[in-house]
Coordinates of N, CA and C and ligand atoms in Angstrom, one line a residue:
M1 N -71.0 -106.9 75.1 CA -70.8 -107.6 73.8 C -69.4 -107.2 73.2
L2 N -68.8 -108.3 72.8 CA -67.4 -108.1 72.2 C -67.5 -108.3 70.7
V3 N -67.0 -107.3 70.0 CA -67.0 -107.3 68.5 C -65.6 -107.2 68.0
A4 N -65.2 -108.2 67.2 CA -63.8 -108.2 66.6 C -63.9 -107.8 65.2
I5 N -63.1 -106.8 64.8 CA -63.0 -106.4 63.4 C -61.7 -107.0 62.8
E6 N -61.8 -107.8 61.9 CA -60.7 -108.5 61.3 C -60.5 -108.1 59.8
G7 N -59.4 -108.5 59.3 CA -59.1 -108.1 57.9 C -57.6 -107.9 57.7
I8 N -57.1 -108.1 56.5 CA -55.7 -107.9 56.3 C -55.3 -106.4 56.4
D9 N -54.0 -106.2 56.5 CA -53.4 -104.8 56.6 C -54.0 -104.0 55.5
G10 N -54.4 -102.8 55.8 CA -54.9 -101.9 54.7 C -56.3 -102.2 54.3
S11 N -57.0 -103.1 54.9 CA -58.4 -103.4 54.6 C -59.3 -102.2 55.1
G12 N -58.8 -101.4 55.9 CA -59.5 -100.2 56.4 C -60.1 -100.3 57.8
K13 N -59.6 -101.2 58.6 CA -60.2 -101.5 59.9 C -60.2 -100.2 60.8
S14 N -59.0 -99.5 60.9 CA -58.9 -98.4 61.8 C -59.9 -97.3 61.3
T15 N -59.8 -97.0 59.9 CA -60.7 -96.0 59.3 C -62.1 -96.3 59.6
V16 N -62.6 -97.5 59.4 CA -64.0 -97.8 59.5 C -64.4 -97.8 61.0
I17 N -63.5 -98.3 61.8 CA -63.9 -98.4 63.3 C -64.1 -96.9 63.8
G18 N -63.3 -96.0 63.3 CA -63.4 -94.6 63.7 C -64.8 -94.1 63.3
M19 N -65.2 -94.4 62.1 CA -66.5 -93.9 61.6 C -67.7 -94.6 62.4
V20 N -67.5 -95.9 62.6 CA -68.6 -96.6 63.2 C -68.8 -96.2 64.7
A21 N -67.6 -95.9 65.3 CA -67.7 -95.5 66.8 C -68.4 -94.2 66.9
D22 N -68.1 -93.2 65.9 CA -68.8 -91.9 66.0 C -70.3 -92.1 65.8
A23 N -70.7 -92.9 64.9 CA -72.1 -93.1 64.6 C -72.8 -93.8 65.9
L24 N -72.2 -94.8 66.4 CA -72.8 -95.5 67.5 C -72.9 -94.7 68.8
R25 N -71.8 -93.9 69.0 CA -71.8 -93.1 70.2 C -72.9 -92.0 70.1
K26 N -73.1 -91.5 68.9 CA -74.2 -90.5 68.8 C -75.6 -91.1 69.1
E27 N -75.7 -92.4 68.9 CA -76.9 -93.1 69.3 C -77.0 -93.5 70.7
G28 N -76.0 -93.1 71.5 CA -76.0 -93.3 72.9 C -75.5 -94.7 73.4
I29 N -74.8 -95.4 72.5 CA -74.3 -96.7 72.8 C -72.9 -96.5 73.5
G30 N -72.8 -97.1 74.7 CA -71.5 -97.0 75.4 C -70.5 -97.9 74.8
L31 N -69.4 -97.3 74.3 CA -68.4 -98.1 73.5 C -67.0 -98.1 74.2
Y32 N -66.3 -99.2 74.0 CA -64.8 -99.2 74.4 C -64.1 -99.7 73.1
V33 N -63.3 -98.8 72.5 CA -62.6 -99.2 71.3 C -61.2 -99.4 71.6
T34 N -60.7 -100.6 71.1 CA -59.3 -101.0 71.4 C -58.7 -101.7 70.2
Q35 N -57.5 -102.2 70.4 CA -56.8 -102.8 69.2 C -55.7 -103.8 69.7
E36 N -55.4 -104.7 68.8 CA -54.3 -105.6 69.1 C -53.3 -105.5 67.9
P37 N -52.0 -105.6 68.1 CA -51.4 -105.6 69.4 C -51.8 -104.5 70.3
S38 N -51.9 -104.8 71.6 CA -52.5 -103.8 72.6 C -51.5 -102.7 72.8
S39 N -52.0 -101.7 73.6 CA -51.1 -100.6 73.9 C -50.3 -100.9 75.2
G40 N -50.5 -102.1 75.8 CA -49.8 -102.5 77.0 C -48.4 -102.9 76.7
E41 N -47.7 -103.3 77.8 CA -46.2 -103.6 77.6 C -46.0 -104.8 76.7
I42 N -46.8 -105.8 76.7 CA -46.6 -107.0 75.9 C -46.9 -106.6 74.4
G43 N -47.9 -105.8 74.3 CA -48.3 -105.3 72.9 C -47.1 -104.5 72.3
Q44 N -46.5 -103.7 73.2 CA -45.3 -102.9 72.6 C -44.2 -103.8 72.2
L45 N -44.0 -104.9 73.0 CA -43.0 -105.9 72.7 C -43.3 -106.5 71.3
V46 N -44.6 -106.9 71.1 CA -45.0 -107.5 69.9 C -44.7 -106.5 68.7
R47 N -45.1 -105.3 68.9 CA -44.9 -104.3 67.8 C -43.4 -104.2 67.4
R48 N -42.6 -104.1 68.5 CA -41.1 -103.8 68.4 C -40.4 -105.1 67.8
W49 N -40.9 -106.2 68.2 CA -40.1 -107.4 68.0 C -40.8 -108.4 67.0
A50 N -41.9 -108.9 67.4 CA -42.5 -109.9 66.5 C -42.8 -109.4 65.1
L51 N -43.3 -108.1 65.0 CA -43.7 -107.6 63.8 C -42.5 -107.2 62.9
Q52 N -41.3 -107.0 63.5 CA -40.2 -106.6 62.7 C -39.2 -107.7 62.4
R53 N -38.7 -108.4 63.5 CA -37.7 -109.4 63.2 C -38.3 -110.7 62.8
S54 N -37.5 -111.5 62.1 CA -38.0 -112.7 61.6 C -37.3 -113.8 62.4
V55 N -38.0 -114.5 63.3 CA -37.4 -115.5 64.1 C -38.1 -116.8 63.7
D56 N -39.3 -117.0 64.3 CA -40.1 -118.2 64.0 C -41.5 -117.7 64.3
P57 N -42.4 -118.0 63.4 CA -43.8 -117.6 63.6 C -44.5 -118.2 64.8
H58 N -43.9 -119.3 65.3 CA -44.5 -119.9 66.6 C -44.2 -119.0 67.8
V59 N -43.0 -118.4 67.7 CA -42.7 -117.4 68.8 C -43.7 -116.2 68.7
D60 N -43.9 -115.8 67.5 CA -44.9 -114.7 67.3 C -46.2 -115.1 67.9
A61 N -46.7 -116.3 67.5 CA -48.0 -116.7 68.0 C -48.1 -116.7 69.5
L62 N -47.0 -117.1 70.2 CA -47.0 -117.1 71.7 C -47.1 -115.7 72.2
L63 N -46.3 -114.8 71.6 CA -46.3 -113.4 72.0 C -47.7 -112.8 71.8
F64 N -48.3 -113.0 70.6 CA -49.6 -112.5 70.4 C -50.6 -113.0 71.3
A65 N -50.5 -114.3 71.7 CA -51.5 -114.9 72.6 C -51.3 -114.3 74.0
A66 N -50.0 -114.1 74.4 CA -49.8 -113.5 75.7 C -50.4 -112.1 75.7
D67 N -50.2 -111.3 74.7 CA -50.7 -110.0 74.6 C -52.2 -110.0 74.7
R68 N -52.8 -111.0 73.9 CA -54.3 -111.0 73.9 C -54.9 -111.3 75.2
L69 N -54.3 -112.3 76.0 CA -54.8 -112.6 77.3 C -54.7 -111.4 78.2
H70 N -53.5 -110.8 78.2 CA -53.3 -109.6 79.0 C -54.3 -108.5 78.7
H71 N -54.5 -108.3 77.4 CA -55.4 -107.3 76.9 C -56.9 -107.6 77.3
Y72 N -57.2 -108.9 77.2 CA -58.5 -109.3 77.7 C -58.8 -109.0 79.1
V73 N -57.8 -109.4 80.0 CA -58.0 -109.3 81.4 C -58.0 -107.9 81.9
T74 N -57.1 -107.1 81.3 CA -56.9 -105.7 81.8 C -57.8 -104.7 81.2
E75 N -58.2 -104.9 79.9 CA -59.0 -103.9 79.3 C -60.4 -104.3 78.8
I76 N -60.5 -105.5 78.1 CA -61.7 -105.9 77.6 C -62.7 -106.3 78.6
A77 N -62.3 -107.2 79.5 CA -63.2 -107.8 80.5 C -63.8 -106.6 81.4
P78 N -63.0 -105.7 81.9 CA -63.5 -104.6 82.7 C -64.6 -103.8 81.9
A79 N -64.3 -103.5 80.6 CA -65.3 -102.7 79.8 C -66.6 -103.5 79.7
L80 N -66.5 -104.8 79.5 CA -67.7 -105.6 79.3 C -68.5 -105.6 80.6
R81 N -67.7 -105.7 81.8 CA -68.4 -105.6 83.1 C -69.1 -104.3 83.3
R82 N -68.6 -103.2 82.7 CA -69.3 -101.9 82.8 C -70.5 -101.8 81.8
G83 N -70.7 -102.9 81.1 CA -71.8 -102.9 80.2 C -71.6 -102.3 78.8
E84 N -70.3 -102.0 78.5 CA -70.0 -101.3 77.2 C -69.9 -102.4 76.1
V85 N -70.1 -101.9 74.9 CA -69.8 -102.7 73.7 C -68.4 -102.5 73.4
V86 N -67.6 -103.6 73.3 CA -66.2 -103.5 73.0 C -65.9 -103.8 71.6
I87 N -65.3 -102.9 70.9 CA -64.9 -103.1 69.5 C -63.4 -103.2 69.5
T88 N -62.8 -104.4 69.1 CA -61.4 -104.5 69.0 C -61.0 -104.7 67.6
E89 N -60.0 -103.9 67.2 CA -59.4 -104.0 65.9 C -58.3 -105.2 66.0
R90 N -58.7 -106.3 65.4 CA -57.9 -107.6 65.5 C -58.2 -108.3 66.8
Y91 N -58.2 -109.6 66.7 CA -58.4 -110.5 67.8 C -57.9 -111.9 67.4
L92 N -58.5 -112.9 67.9 CA -58.0 -114.3 67.6 C -57.8 -114.6 66.2
E93 N -58.7 -114.2 65.3 CA -58.6 -114.6 63.9 C -57.4 -114.0 63.2
S94 N -56.9 -112.9 63.7 CA -55.7 -112.4 63.1 C -54.5 -113.3 63.4
S95 N -54.4 -113.9 64.5 CA -53.4 -114.9 64.8 C -53.5 -116.1 63.9
I96 N -54.7 -116.6 63.7 CA -55.0 -117.8 62.9 C -54.6 -117.5 61.5
A97 N -55.0 -116.3 61.0 CA -54.7 -115.9 59.6 C -53.2 -115.6 59.3
Y98 N -52.6 -114.8 60.2 CA -51.2 -114.4 59.9 C -50.2 -115.4 60.3
Q99 N -50.3 -115.9 61.5 CA -49.3 -117.0 61.8 C -49.6 -118.2 61.0
G100 N -50.9 -118.4 60.7 CA -51.3 -119.5 59.8 C -50.7 -119.4 58.5
A101 N -50.6 -118.1 58.0 CA -50.1 -117.9 56.6 C -48.6 -118.2 56.6
L102 N -47.9 -118.2 57.8 CA -46.5 -118.6 57.8 C -46.3 -120.0 58.3
G103 N -47.4 -120.8 58.4 CA -47.3 -122.2 58.6 C -47.6 -122.7 60.0
V104 N -48.1 -121.9 60.8 CA -48.4 -122.4 62.2 C -49.9 -123.0 62.1
D105 N -50.0 -124.1 62.8 CA -51.3 -124.8 62.6 C -52.4 -124.2 63.5
T106 N -53.6 -124.2 63.0 CA -54.8 -123.5 63.7 C -55.0 -124.1 65.0
E107 N -55.0 -125.4 65.1 CA -55.3 -126.1 66.4 C -54.5 -125.6 67.5
W108 N -53.2 -125.5 67.2 CA -52.2 -125.1 68.3 C -52.5 -123.6 68.7
I109 N -52.8 -122.8 67.7 CA -53.1 -121.3 68.0 C -54.4 -121.3 68.8
L110 N -55.4 -122.1 68.5 CA -56.6 -122.1 69.4 C -56.2 -122.6 70.8
E111 N -55.4 -123.6 70.9 CA -55.0 -124.1 72.2 C -54.3 -123.0 73.1
I112 N -53.4 -122.3 72.5 CA -52.7 -121.3 73.3 C -53.5 -120.0 73.6
N113 N -54.7 -119.9 72.9 CA -55.6 -118.8 73.1 C -56.8 -119.3 73.9
R114 N -56.7 -120.4 74.5 CA -57.9 -121.1 75.1 C -58.5 -120.2 76.2
H115 N -57.8 -119.4 76.9 CA -58.3 -118.6 78.0 C -58.9 -117.3 77.7
V116 N -59.0 -117.0 76.4 CA -59.8 -115.8 76.0 C -61.1 -116.2 75.3
P117 N -62.2 -115.5 75.6 CA -63.5 -116.0 75.1 C -63.6 -115.6 73.6
W118 N -64.5 -116.3 72.9 CA -64.8 -116.0 71.5 C -65.5 -114.6 71.5
P119 N -65.3 -113.9 70.4 CA -66.2 -112.6 70.3 C -67.6 -113.0 70.1
D120 N -68.5 -112.1 70.4 CA -69.9 -112.3 70.1 C -70.2 -112.1 68.7
L121 N -69.4 -111.3 68.0 CA -69.5 -111.0 66.6 C -68.2 -110.7 66.0
T122 N -67.9 -111.4 64.9 CA -66.6 -111.2 64.2 C -67.0 -110.7 62.8
I123 N -66.4 -109.5 62.4 CA -66.7 -108.9 61.1 C -65.4 -108.9 60.4
V124 N -65.3 -109.4 59.2 CA -64.1 -109.5 58.4 C -64.3 -108.5 57.2
L125 N -63.3 -107.5 57.2 CA -63.3 -106.6 56.0 C -62.4 -107.2 54.9
D126 N -63.1 -107.5 53.8 CA -62.4 -108.2 52.7 C -62.0 -107.3 51.6
V127 N -60.7 -107.4 51.2 CA -60.2 -106.6 50.1 C -59.1 -107.3 49.4
D128 N -58.9 -107.1 48.2 CA -57.8 -107.6 47.4 C -56.5 -107.2 48.0
P129 N -55.5 -108.1 48.2 CA -54.2 -107.8 48.8 C -53.4 -106.7 48.1
G130 N -53.5 -106.7 46.8 CA -52.8 -105.7 46.0 C -53.3 -104.3 46.3
E131 N -54.7 -104.2 46.4 CA -55.3 -102.9 46.8 C -54.9 -102.5 48.2
A132 N -54.9 -103.5 49.1 CA -54.6 -103.3 50.5 C -53.1 -102.7 50.6
L133 N -52.2 -103.3 49.9 CA -50.8 -102.9 49.9 C -50.6 -101.5 49.3
R134 N -51.4 -101.2 48.3 CA -51.4 -99.8 47.8 C -51.8 -98.8 48.8
R135 N -52.8 -99.2 49.6 CA -53.3 -98.3 50.7 C -52.3 -98.1 51.7
V136 N -51.6 -99.3 52.1 CA -50.6 -99.2 53.2 C -49.4 -98.4 52.7
A137 N -49.0 -98.5 51.5 CA -47.9 -97.7 50.9 C -48.3 -96.2 51.0
A138 N -49.5 -95.9 50.6 CA -49.9 -94.5 50.5 C -50.0 -93.9 52.0
R139 N -50.2 -94.8 52.9 CA -50.3 -94.3 54.3 C -48.9 -94.0 54.8
G140 N -47.9 -94.6 54.2 CA -46.5 -94.3 54.6 C -46.0 -95.2 55.8
G141 N -44.8 -95.0 56.2 CA -44.2 -95.8 57.3 C -43.5 -97.1 56.7
R142 N -42.8 -97.7 57.6 CA -42.0 -98.9 57.2 C -42.9 -100.2 57.2
P143 N -43.0 -100.9 56.2 CA -43.8 -102.1 56.2 C -43.3 -103.2 57.2
D144 N -44.2 -103.9 57.9 CA -43.7 -104.9 58.8 C -43.6 -106.2 58.0
K145 N -43.1 -107.3 58.7 CA -42.7 -108.5 57.9 C -44.0 -109.3 57.4
Y146 N -45.1 -108.9 58.0 CA -46.4 -109.6 57.5 C -47.0 -108.9 56.3
E147 N -46.5 -107.7 56.0 CA -47.1 -106.9 55.0 C -46.4 -107.2 53.6
A148 N -46.5 -108.4 53.2 CA -46.0 -108.9 51.9 C -47.1 -109.5 51.2
L149 N -47.1 -109.3 49.8 CA -48.3 -109.7 49.0 C -48.7 -111.2 49.3
H150 N -47.7 -112.1 49.3 CA -48.0 -113.5 49.4 C -48.6 -113.9 50.8
V151 N -48.1 -113.1 51.8 CA -48.6 -113.4 53.2 C -50.0 -112.9 53.3
L152 N -50.2 -111.7 52.8 CA -51.6 -111.1 52.9 C -52.6 -112.0 52.0
A153 N -52.1 -112.5 50.9 CA -53.0 -113.3 50.1 C -53.4 -114.6 50.8
R154 N -52.5 -115.2 51.5 CA -52.7 -116.4 52.2 C -53.6 -116.1 53.5
A155 N -53.3 -115.0 54.1 CA -54.1 -114.6 55.3 C -55.6 -114.3 54.9
R156 N -55.7 -113.7 53.8 CA -57.1 -113.4 53.3 C -57.8 -114.7 53.0
E157 N -57.1 -115.7 52.4 CA -57.7 -117.0 52.1 C -58.2 -117.7 53.4
I158 N -57.3 -117.7 54.4 CA -57.6 -118.3 55.7 C -58.9 -117.7 56.3
L159 N -58.9 -116.3 56.3 CA -60.0 -115.6 56.9 C -61.3 -116.0 56.1
A160 N -61.2 -116.1 54.8 CA -62.4 -116.3 54.0 C -62.9 -117.7 54.3
R161 N -62.0 -118.7 54.4 CA -62.4 -120.1 54.6 C -63.0 -120.2 56.0
R162 N -62.4 -119.6 57.0 CA -63.0 -119.7 58.3 C -64.3 -118.9 58.5
S163 N -64.5 -117.8 57.7 CA -65.7 -117.1 57.7 C -66.9 -118.0 57.2
L164 N -66.6 -118.7 56.2 CA -67.6 -119.6 55.6 C -67.9 -120.7 56.6
E165 N -66.9 -121.3 57.2 CA -67.1 -122.4 58.2 C -67.8 -121.9 59.4
L166 N -67.5 -120.8 59.9 CA -67.9 -120.3 61.3 C -69.0 -119.3 61.2
G167 N -69.4 -118.8 60.0 CA -70.5 -117.9 59.9 C -70.1 -116.4 60.3
Y168 N -68.9 -116.1 60.1 CA -68.5 -114.7 60.3 C -69.1 -113.8 59.3
V169 N -69.3 -112.5 59.6 CA -69.9 -111.5 58.7 C -68.7 -111.1 57.8
V170 N -68.8 -111.1 56.5 CA -67.8 -110.6 55.6 C -68.4 -109.4 54.9
V171 N -67.6 -108.3 55.0 CA -68.0 -107.1 54.4 C -67.1 -106.7 53.2
D172 N -67.6 -106.3 52.1 CA -66.8 -105.9 50.9 C -66.1 -104.6 51.2
A173 N -64.8 -104.6 51.5 CA -64.1 -103.4 51.9 C -63.4 -102.7 50.8
S174 N -63.7 -103.1 49.5 CA -63.1 -102.4 48.4 C -63.9 -101.1 48.1
R175 N -65.0 -100.9 48.7 CA -65.8 -99.7 48.5 C -65.3 -98.6 49.3
E176 N -65.9 -97.4 49.1 CA -65.4 -96.2 49.9 C -65.7 -96.4 51.4
P177 N -64.9 -95.9 52.2 CA -65.0 -96.1 53.7 C -66.4 -95.9 54.3
G178 N -67.1 -94.9 53.8 CA -68.4 -94.5 54.4 C -69.4 -95.7 54.2
A179 N -69.3 -96.3 53.0 CA -70.2 -97.4 52.7 C -69.9 -98.6 53.5
V180 N -68.6 -98.9 53.7 CA -68.2 -100.0 54.5 C -68.6 -99.8 56.0
A181 N -68.4 -98.6 56.5 CA -68.8 -98.3 57.8 C -70.3 -98.4 58.1
L182 N -71.1 -98.0 57.1 CA -72.6 -98.2 57.2 C -72.9 -99.6 57.5
D183 N -72.3 -100.5 56.7 CA -72.6 -101.9 56.8 C -72.2 -102.5 58.1
V184 N -71.0 -102.1 58.5 CA -70.4 -102.6 59.8 C -71.3 -102.1 61.0
A185 N -71.7 -100.9 61.0 CA -72.5 -100.3 62.1 C -73.8 -101.1 62.1
E186 N -74.4 -101.4 60.9 CA -75.7 -102.0 60.9 C -75.6 -103.5 61.4
H187 N -74.5 -104.2 61.1 CA -74.3 -105.5 61.7 C -74.2 -105.5 63.2
I188 N -73.5 -104.5 63.7 CA -73.4 -104.3 65.2 C -74.8 -104.0 65.9
R189 N -75.5 -103.1 65.3 CA -76.8 -102.8 65.8 C -77.7 -104.0 65.8
K190 N -77.7 -104.8 64.7 CA -78.5 -106.0 64.6 C -78.2 -107.0 65.7
K191 N -76.9 -107.2 65.9 CA -76.5 -108.1 67.0 C -76.9 -107.6 68.3
L192 N -76.8 -106.3 68.6 CA -77.2 -105.8 69.9 C -78.6 -106.0 70.1
K193 N -79.4 -105.7 69.1 CA -80.9 -105.9 69.2 C -81.2 -107.3 69.5
A194 N -80.6 -108.3 68.8 CA -80.9 -109.7 69.0 C -80.5 -110.1 70.4
R195 N -79.4 -109.6 70.9 CA -79.0 -109.9 72.3 C -80.0 -109.3 73.3
R196 N -80.4 -108.1 73.1 CA -81.4 -107.5 74.0 C -82.7 -108.3 74.0
H197 N -83.1 -108.7 72.8 CA -84.3 -109.5 72.7 C -84.2 -110.8 73.4
A198 N -83.0 -111.4 73.3 CA -82.8 -112.7 74.0 C -82.8 -112.6 75.5
D199 N -82.3 -111.4 76.0 CA -82.2 -111.1 77.5 C -83.6 -110.8 78.0
A200 N -84.5 -110.3 77.2 CA -85.8 -109.8 77.7 C -86.8 -110.9 78.1
Ligands
ATP1 N1 -62.3 -98.1 51.9 C1 -61.2 -97.5 51.6 N2 -60.9 -97.0 50.4 C2 -59.7 -96.4 50.1 N3 -58.8 -96.1 51.0 C3 -59.0 -96.5 52.3 C4 -60.2 -97.2 52.6 N4 -60.2 -97.5 54.0 C5 -59.0 -97.1 54.4 N5 -58.3 -96.5 53.4 C6 -57.0 -95.8 53.5 O1 -56.0 -96.9 53.5 C7 -55.0 -96.8 54.5 C8 -55.1 -98.0 55.4 O2 -56.3 -97.9 56.1 P1 -56.4 -98.4 57.7 O3 -55.2 -97.8 58.4 O4 -57.8 -98.0 58.2 O5 -56.3 -99.9 57.5 P2 -56.1 -101.1 58.6 O6 -57.0 -102.2 58.2 O7 -56.5 -100.5 60.0 O8 -54.6 -101.4 58.5 P3 -53.6 -102.1 59.6 O9 -54.0 -103.6 59.6 O10 -52.3 -101.9 59.1 O11 -53.9 -101.4 61.0 C9 -55.3 -95.4 55.2 O12 -54.4 -94.5 54.6 C10 -56.8 -95.2 54.9 O13 -57.0 -93.8 54.8
MG2 MG1 -55.3 -100.3 61.7

């Protein structure tokens, strides 16, 4: 089962995934936790290049799509074949929201991502962009070009609209991390149970 955790920068994805992974592993669930941009070579190029320099968001979309397909083939698919639950921090919806926020159209992003499967479950951590940026600033480090208030506001809007259209789970991420993690873990358990039930 493939679970994508989406949400704007500073929505708490890494924090919450860490807590959720601890809880689910204690319950004996085999997990593979990963993220995009990936740790592979294309992912490193994305971090170094697309996230810092400003060229054209279509170029970014192509790089993110290349990284995603490589990530899927080399890491996600093998983990799924081993029967593990894969949790990825960011996936397809991040491209639609972020490159979308800079004007790239959704249909084209879907087209260039055609060779990766949809996640079985998409969970969106929703938080106000002002609060998200305060968290990112407190975390330290140099902000990347997507970490601007108007970009995050637009990305949040796109995520919210698509969640409504496509039935993604939206979790209120303005609360303390423990409460957010409890909700996220519960949605993953529920989906796992439903799938086991369907297989039986
Ligand atoms: N629910 C929360 N309430 C307050 N602070 C939080 C919460 N969740 C995370 N934080 C803090 O906010 C900062 C950003 O969190 P985190 O790195 O988990 O976000 P992220 O969504 O993974 O961001 P990115 O998209 O940049 O990877 C961290 O310093 C973290 O400790
Ligand atoms: Mg993170």
